[in-house]
PDB file of C-alpha atoms in Angstrom:
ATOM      1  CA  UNK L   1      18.376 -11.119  34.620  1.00 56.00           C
ATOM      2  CA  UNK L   2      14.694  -9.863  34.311  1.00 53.00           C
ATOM      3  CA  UNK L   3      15.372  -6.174  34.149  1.00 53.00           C
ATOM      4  CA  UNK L   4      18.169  -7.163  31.532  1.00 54.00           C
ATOM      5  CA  UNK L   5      16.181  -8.623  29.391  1.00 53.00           C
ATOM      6  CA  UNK L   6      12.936  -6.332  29.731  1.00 49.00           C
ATOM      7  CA  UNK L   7      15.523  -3.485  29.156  1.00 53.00           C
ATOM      8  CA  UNK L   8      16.567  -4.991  25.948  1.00 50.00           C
ATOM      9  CA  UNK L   9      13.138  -5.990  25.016  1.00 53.00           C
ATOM     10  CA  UNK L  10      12.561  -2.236  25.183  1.00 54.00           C
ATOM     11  CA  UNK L  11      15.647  -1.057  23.318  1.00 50.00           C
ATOM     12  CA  UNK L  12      14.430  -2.987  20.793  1.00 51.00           C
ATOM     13  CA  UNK L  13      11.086  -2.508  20.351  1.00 52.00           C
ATOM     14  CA  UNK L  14      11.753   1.472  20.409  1.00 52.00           C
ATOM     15  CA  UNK L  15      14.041   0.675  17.657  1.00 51.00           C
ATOM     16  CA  UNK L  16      11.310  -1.510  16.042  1.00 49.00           C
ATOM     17  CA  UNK L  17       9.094   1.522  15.316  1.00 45.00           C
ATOM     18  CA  UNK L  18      11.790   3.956  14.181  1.00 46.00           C
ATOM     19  CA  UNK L  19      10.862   2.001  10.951  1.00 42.00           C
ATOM     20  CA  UNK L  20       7.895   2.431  10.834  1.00 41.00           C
ATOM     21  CA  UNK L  21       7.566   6.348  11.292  1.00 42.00           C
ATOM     22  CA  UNK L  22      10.859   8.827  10.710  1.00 42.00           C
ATOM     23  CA  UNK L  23      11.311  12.000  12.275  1.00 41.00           C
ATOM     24  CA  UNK L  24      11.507  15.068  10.321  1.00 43.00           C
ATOM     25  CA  UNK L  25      11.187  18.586  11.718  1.00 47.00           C
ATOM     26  CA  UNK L  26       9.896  17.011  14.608  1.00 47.00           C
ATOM     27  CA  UNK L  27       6.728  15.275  13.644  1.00 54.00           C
ATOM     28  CA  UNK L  28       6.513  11.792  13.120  1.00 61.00           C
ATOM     29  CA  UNK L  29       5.297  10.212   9.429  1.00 60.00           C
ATOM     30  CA  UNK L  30       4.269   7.085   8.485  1.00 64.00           C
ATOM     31  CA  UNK L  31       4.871   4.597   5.870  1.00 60.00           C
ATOM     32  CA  UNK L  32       2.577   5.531   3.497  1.00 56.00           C
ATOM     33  CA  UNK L  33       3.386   9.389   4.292  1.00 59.00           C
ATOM     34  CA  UNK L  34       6.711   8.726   3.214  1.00 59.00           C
ATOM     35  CA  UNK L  35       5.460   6.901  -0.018  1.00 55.00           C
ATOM     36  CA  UNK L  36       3.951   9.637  -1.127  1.00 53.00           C
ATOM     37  CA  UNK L  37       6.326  11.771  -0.775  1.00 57.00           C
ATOM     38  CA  UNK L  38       8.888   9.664  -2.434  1.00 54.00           C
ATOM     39  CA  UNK L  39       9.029  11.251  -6.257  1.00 61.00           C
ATOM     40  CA  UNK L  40       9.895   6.930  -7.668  1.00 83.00           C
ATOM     41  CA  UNK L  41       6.113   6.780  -6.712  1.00 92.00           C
ATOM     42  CA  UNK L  42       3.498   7.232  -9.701  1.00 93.00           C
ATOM     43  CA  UNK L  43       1.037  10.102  -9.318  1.00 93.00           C
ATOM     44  CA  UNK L  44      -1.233   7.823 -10.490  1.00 94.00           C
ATOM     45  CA  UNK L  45      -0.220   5.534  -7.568  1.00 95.00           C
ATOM     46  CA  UNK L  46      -0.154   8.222  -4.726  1.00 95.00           C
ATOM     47  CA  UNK L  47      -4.212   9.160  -5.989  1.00 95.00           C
ATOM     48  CA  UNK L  48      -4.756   5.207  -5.247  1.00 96.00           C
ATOM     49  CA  UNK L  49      -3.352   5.520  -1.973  1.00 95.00           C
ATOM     50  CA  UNK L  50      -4.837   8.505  -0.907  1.00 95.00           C
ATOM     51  CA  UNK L  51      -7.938   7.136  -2.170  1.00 95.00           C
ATOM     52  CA  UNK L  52      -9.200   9.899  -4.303  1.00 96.00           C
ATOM     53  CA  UNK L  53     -11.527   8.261  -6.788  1.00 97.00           C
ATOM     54  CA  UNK L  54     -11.659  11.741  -8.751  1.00 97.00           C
ATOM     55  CA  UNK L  55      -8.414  11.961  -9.896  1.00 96.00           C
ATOM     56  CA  UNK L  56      -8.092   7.848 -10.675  1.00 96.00           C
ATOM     57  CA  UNK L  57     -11.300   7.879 -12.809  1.00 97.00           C
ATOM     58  CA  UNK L  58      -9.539  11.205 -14.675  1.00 96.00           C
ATOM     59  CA  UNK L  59      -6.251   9.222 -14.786  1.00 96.00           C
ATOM     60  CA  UNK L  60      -7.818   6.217 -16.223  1.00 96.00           C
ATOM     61  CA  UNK L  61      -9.468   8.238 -18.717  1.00 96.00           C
ATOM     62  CA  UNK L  62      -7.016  10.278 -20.002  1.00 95.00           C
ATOM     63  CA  UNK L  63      -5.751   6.563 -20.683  1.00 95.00           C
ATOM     64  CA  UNK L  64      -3.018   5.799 -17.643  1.00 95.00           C
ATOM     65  CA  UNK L  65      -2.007   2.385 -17.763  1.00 95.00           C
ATOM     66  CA  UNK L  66      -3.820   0.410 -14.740  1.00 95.00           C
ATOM     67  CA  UNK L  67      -1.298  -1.935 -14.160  1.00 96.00           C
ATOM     68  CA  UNK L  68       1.888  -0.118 -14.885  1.00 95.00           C
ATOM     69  CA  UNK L  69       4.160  -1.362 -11.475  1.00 95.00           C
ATOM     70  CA  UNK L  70       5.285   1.632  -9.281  1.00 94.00           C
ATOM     71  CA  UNK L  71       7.877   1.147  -6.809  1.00 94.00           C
ATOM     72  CA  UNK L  72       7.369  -2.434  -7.609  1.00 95.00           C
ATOM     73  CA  UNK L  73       3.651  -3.024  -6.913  1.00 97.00           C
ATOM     74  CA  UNK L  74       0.557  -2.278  -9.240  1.00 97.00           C
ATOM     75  CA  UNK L  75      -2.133   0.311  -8.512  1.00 97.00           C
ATOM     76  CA  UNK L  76      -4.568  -2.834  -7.634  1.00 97.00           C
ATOM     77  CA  UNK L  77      -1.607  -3.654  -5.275  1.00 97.00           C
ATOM     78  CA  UNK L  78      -1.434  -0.489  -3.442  1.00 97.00           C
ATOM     79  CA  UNK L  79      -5.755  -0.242  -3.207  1.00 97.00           C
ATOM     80  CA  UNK L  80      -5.203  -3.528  -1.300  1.00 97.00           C
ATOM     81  CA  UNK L  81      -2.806  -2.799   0.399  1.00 96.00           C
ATOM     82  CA  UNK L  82      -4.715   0.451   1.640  1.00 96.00           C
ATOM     83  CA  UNK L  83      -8.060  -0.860   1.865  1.00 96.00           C
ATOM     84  CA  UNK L  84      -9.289   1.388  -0.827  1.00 97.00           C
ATOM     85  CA  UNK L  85     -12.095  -0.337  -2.435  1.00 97.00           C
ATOM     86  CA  UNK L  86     -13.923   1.707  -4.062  1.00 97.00           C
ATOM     87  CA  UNK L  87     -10.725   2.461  -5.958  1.00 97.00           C
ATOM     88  CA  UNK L  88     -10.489  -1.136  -6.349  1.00 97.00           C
ATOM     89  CA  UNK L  89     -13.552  -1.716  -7.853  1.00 97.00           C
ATOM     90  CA  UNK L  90     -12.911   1.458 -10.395  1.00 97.00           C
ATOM     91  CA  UNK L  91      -9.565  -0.418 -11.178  1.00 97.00           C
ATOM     92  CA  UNK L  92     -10.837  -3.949 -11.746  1.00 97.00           C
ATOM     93  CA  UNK L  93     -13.886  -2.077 -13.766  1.00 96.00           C
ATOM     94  CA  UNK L  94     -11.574  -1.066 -16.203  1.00 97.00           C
ATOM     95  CA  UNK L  95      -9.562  -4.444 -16.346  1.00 96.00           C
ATOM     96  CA  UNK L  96      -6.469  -4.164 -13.536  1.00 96.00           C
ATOM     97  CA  UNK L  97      -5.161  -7.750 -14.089  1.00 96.00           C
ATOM     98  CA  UNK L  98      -5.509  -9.367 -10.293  1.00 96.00           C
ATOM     99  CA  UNK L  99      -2.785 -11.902 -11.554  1.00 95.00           C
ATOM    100  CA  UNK L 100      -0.026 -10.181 -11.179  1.00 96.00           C
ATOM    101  CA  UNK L 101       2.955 -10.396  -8.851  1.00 97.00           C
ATOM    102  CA  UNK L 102       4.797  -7.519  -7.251  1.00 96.00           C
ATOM    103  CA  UNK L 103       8.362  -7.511  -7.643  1.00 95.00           C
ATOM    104  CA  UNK L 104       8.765  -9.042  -4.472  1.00 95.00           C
ATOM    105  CA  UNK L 105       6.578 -11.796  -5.607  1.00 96.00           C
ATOM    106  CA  UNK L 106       2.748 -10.850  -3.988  1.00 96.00           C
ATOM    107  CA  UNK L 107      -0.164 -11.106  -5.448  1.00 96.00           C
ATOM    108  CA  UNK L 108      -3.317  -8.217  -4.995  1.00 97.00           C
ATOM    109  CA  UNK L 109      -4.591 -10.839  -2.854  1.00 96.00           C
ATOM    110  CA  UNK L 110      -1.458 -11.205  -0.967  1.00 96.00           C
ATOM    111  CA  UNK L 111      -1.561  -7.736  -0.285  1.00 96.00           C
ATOM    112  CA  UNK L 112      -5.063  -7.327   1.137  1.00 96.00           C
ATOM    113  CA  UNK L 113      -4.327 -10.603   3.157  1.00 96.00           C
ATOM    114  CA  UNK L 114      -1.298  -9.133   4.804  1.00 95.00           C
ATOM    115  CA  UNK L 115      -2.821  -5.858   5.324  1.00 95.00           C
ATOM    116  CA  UNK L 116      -5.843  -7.509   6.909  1.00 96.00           C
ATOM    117  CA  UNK L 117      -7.939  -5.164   4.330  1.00 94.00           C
ATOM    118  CA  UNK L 118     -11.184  -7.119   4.668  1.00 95.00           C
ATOM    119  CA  UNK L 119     -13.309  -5.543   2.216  1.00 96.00           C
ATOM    120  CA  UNK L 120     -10.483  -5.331  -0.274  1.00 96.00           C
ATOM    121  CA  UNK L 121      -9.594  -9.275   0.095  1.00 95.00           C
ATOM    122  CA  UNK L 122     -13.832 -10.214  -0.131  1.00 96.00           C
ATOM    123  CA  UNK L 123     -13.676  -7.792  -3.421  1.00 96.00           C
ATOM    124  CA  UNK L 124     -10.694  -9.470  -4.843  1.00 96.00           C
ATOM    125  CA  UNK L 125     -11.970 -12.966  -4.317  1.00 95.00           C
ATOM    126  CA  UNK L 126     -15.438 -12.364  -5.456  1.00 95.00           C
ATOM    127  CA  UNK L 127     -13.648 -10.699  -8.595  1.00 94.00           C
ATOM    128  CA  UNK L 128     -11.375 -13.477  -9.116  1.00 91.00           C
ATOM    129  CA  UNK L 129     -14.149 -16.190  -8.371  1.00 89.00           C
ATOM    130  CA  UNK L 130     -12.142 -17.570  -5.226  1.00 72.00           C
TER     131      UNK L 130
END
């Protein structure tokens, strides 16, 4: 009964991280490799998550919208969600409303929370006056 069900435990946990990384010409990628390679994603978005501060600060100033949603979550979203907080702070510089909810219903904070993204969640808080 043991070997049964450490078996299974296995089966499943090796099926557990075929979500998190998929297999293409034999190299493994991971979730936010496959983000940015999906074309729904924003370039603005994809510069957030690769954390290039350059091209966000150009972005902003050629007058990109800092809280247009992409694939559902905000730029602030995906900074959280990365830990990118210098990018953060560049976003909620410029006036990235903290307020708003993804589309499946998370808040910046949310996201920094889940991602355990401590610097991002002590940023948002302090910006938010939590």
């Amino acid at each position: 009964m043991k070997k049964t069900i450490l078996t299974l435990s296995m089966v499943v946990l090796s099926m557990g991280t075929g979500l998190l990384a998929k297999e293409i010409n034999g190299t493994h990628r991971t979730v936010s490799e496959r983000l940015l390679s999906e074309s729904e994603i924003s370039s603005f978005c994809k510069a957030v998550i690769q954390g290039d501060v350059v091209t966000v600060k150009r972005l902003i100033s050629l007058g990109e919208d800092i809280d247009q949603k992409s694939l559902g979550m905000t730029p602030a979203m995906f900074a959280a969600r990365y830990n990118k907080v210098e990018i953060l702070s560049v976003l909620i510089a410029h006036g990235a409303d903290l307020t708003l909810k993804s589309n499946q219903g998370f808040s910046v904070k949310k996201y920094a929370e889940l991602s355990n993204a401590a610097e991002a969640l002590a940023l948002i808080e302090t910006a938010l006056g939590s």
